[in-house]
């Protein structure tokens, strides 16, 4: 994805006076990482159709179960997540 498209995606994020931001329609917030090194991403829903997400969701279900409350947590290194998912599908919060 070129810089123009990423900038276009970032424009879709509406900040709420420093309290956070609204999640754009068609995106899902995720918390990626292990223990103290976690980063929040906003991921396009279309990525859930990609086979790479099945592995990540399986990792999450093994660690947290199927009844996670709140934000979806993915227990893998941020670098691995970015490699597997690719920047085409995410907005880093």
Short mmCIF file of C-alpha atoms in Angstrom, two decimals:
data_model
loop_
_atom_site.label_atom_id
_atom_site.label_comp_id
_atom_site.label_asym_id
_atom_site.label_seq_id
_atom_site.Cartn_x
_atom_site.Cartn_y
_atom_site.Cartn_z
CA UNK A 1 0.00 0.00 0.00
CA UNK A 2 1.38 3.41 -0.90
CA UNK A 3 1.67 6.26 1.55
CA UNK A 4 -1.36 7.96 0.04
CA UNK A 5 -3.69 5.10 0.95
CA UNK A 6 -2.35 4.88 4.51
CA UNK A 7 -2.79 8.62 4.94
CA UNK A 8 -6.32 8.24 3.60
CA UNK A 9 -7.02 5.53 6.19
CA UNK A 10 -5.61 7.68 8.98
CA UNK A 11 -8.00 10.48 8.00
CA UNK A 12 -10.87 8.12 8.86
CA UNK A 13 -9.84 8.07 12.52
CA UNK A 14 -11.80 10.68 14.48
CA UNK A 15 -10.02 11.79 17.66
CA UNK A 16 -12.27 12.65 20.59
CA UNK A 17 -10.56 15.53 22.45
CA UNK A 18 -7.70 13.35 23.67
CA UNK A 19 -10.06 10.80 25.24
CA UNK A 20 -9.51 8.30 22.45
CA UNK A 21 -11.02 8.04 19.03
CA UNK A 22 -13.97 6.58 17.24
CA UNK A 23 -13.33 3.35 15.41
CA UNK A 24 -14.11 3.88 11.72
CA UNK A 25 -16.91 1.77 10.25
CA UNK A 26 -15.50 -1.51 8.94
CA UNK A 27 -12.63 -1.70 11.46
CA UNK A 28 -12.03 -3.68 14.66
CA UNK A 29 -9.70 -2.59 17.50
CA UNK A 30 -7.08 -5.13 18.60
CA UNK A 31 -4.45 -5.23 21.32
CA UNK A 32 -1.35 -7.01 20.03
CA UNK A 33 1.65 -8.16 22.00
CA UNK A 34 2.72 -9.94 25.13
CA UNK A 35 2.63 -8.74 28.72
CA UNK A 36 4.05 -5.23 29.00
CA UNK A 37 4.82 -4.67 25.33
CA UNK A 38 1.39 -4.31 23.75
CA UNK A 39 0.25 -1.99 21.00
CA UNK A 40 -3.24 -1.12 19.88
CA UNK A 41 -4.22 -1.41 16.23
CA UNK A 42 -7.41 -0.83 14.29
CA UNK A 43 -7.80 -3.57 11.69
CA UNK A 44 -10.06 -3.70 8.64
CA UNK A 45 -12.73 -6.40 9.01
CA UNK A 46 -11.82 -7.88 5.62
CA UNK A 47 -8.58 -9.22 7.13
CA UNK A 48 -10.63 -11.76 9.09
CA UNK A 49 -11.27 -13.57 5.78
CA UNK A 50 -7.53 -14.04 5.30
CA UNK A 51 -6.03 -17.40 6.38
CA UNK A 52 -3.32 -15.64 8.39
CA UNK A 53 -5.93 -14.41 10.85
CA UNK A 54 -7.06 -17.96 11.61
CA UNK A 55 -3.64 -18.67 13.15
CA UNK A 56 -3.68 -15.45 15.18
CA UNK A 57 -7.22 -16.04 16.41
CA UNK A 58 -6.31 -19.61 17.35
CA UNK A 59 -3.40 -18.28 19.43
CA UNK A 60 -5.79 -15.87 21.15
CA UNK A 61 -8.35 -18.59 21.89
CA UNK A 62 -5.67 -20.87 23.37
CA UNK A 63 -4.42 -18.15 25.71
CA UNK A 64 -7.63 -16.28 26.56
CA UNK A 65 -10.47 -18.62 25.60
CA UNK A 66 -13.39 -17.83 23.31
CA UNK A 67 -15.15 -15.47 25.69
CA UNK A 68 -12.73 -12.54 25.81
CA UNK A 69 -14.34 -9.41 27.16
CA UNK A 70 -13.50 -6.02 25.69
CA UNK A 71 -10.89 -5.46 23.04
CA UNK A 72 -9.67 -8.46 21.04
CA UNK A 73 -6.22 -9.46 22.34
CA UNK A 74 -3.69 -11.21 20.10
CA UNK A 75 -0.79 -12.75 22.08
CA UNK A 76 2.05 -12.48 19.59
CA UNK A 77 4.97 -10.14 19.03
CA UNK A 78 3.99 -6.90 17.33
CA UNK A 79 6.62 -7.47 14.63
CA UNK A 80 5.15 -10.90 13.83
CA UNK A 81 1.64 -9.46 13.68
CA UNK A 82 2.75 -6.75 11.26
CA UNK A 83 4.59 -9.31 9.12
CA UNK A 84 1.62 -11.70 8.97
CA UNK A 85 -1.17 -9.17 8.57
CA UNK A 86 0.70 -6.49 6.65
CA UNK A 87 0.20 -2.77 6.85
CA UNK A 88 -2.49 -2.83 4.14
CA UNK A 89 -5.07 -3.88 6.70
CA UNK A 90 -4.30 -1.77 9.76
CA UNK A 91 -4.25 1.66 11.28
CA UNK A 92 -1.86 1.93 14.23
CA UNK A 93 -3.56 3.83 17.00
#
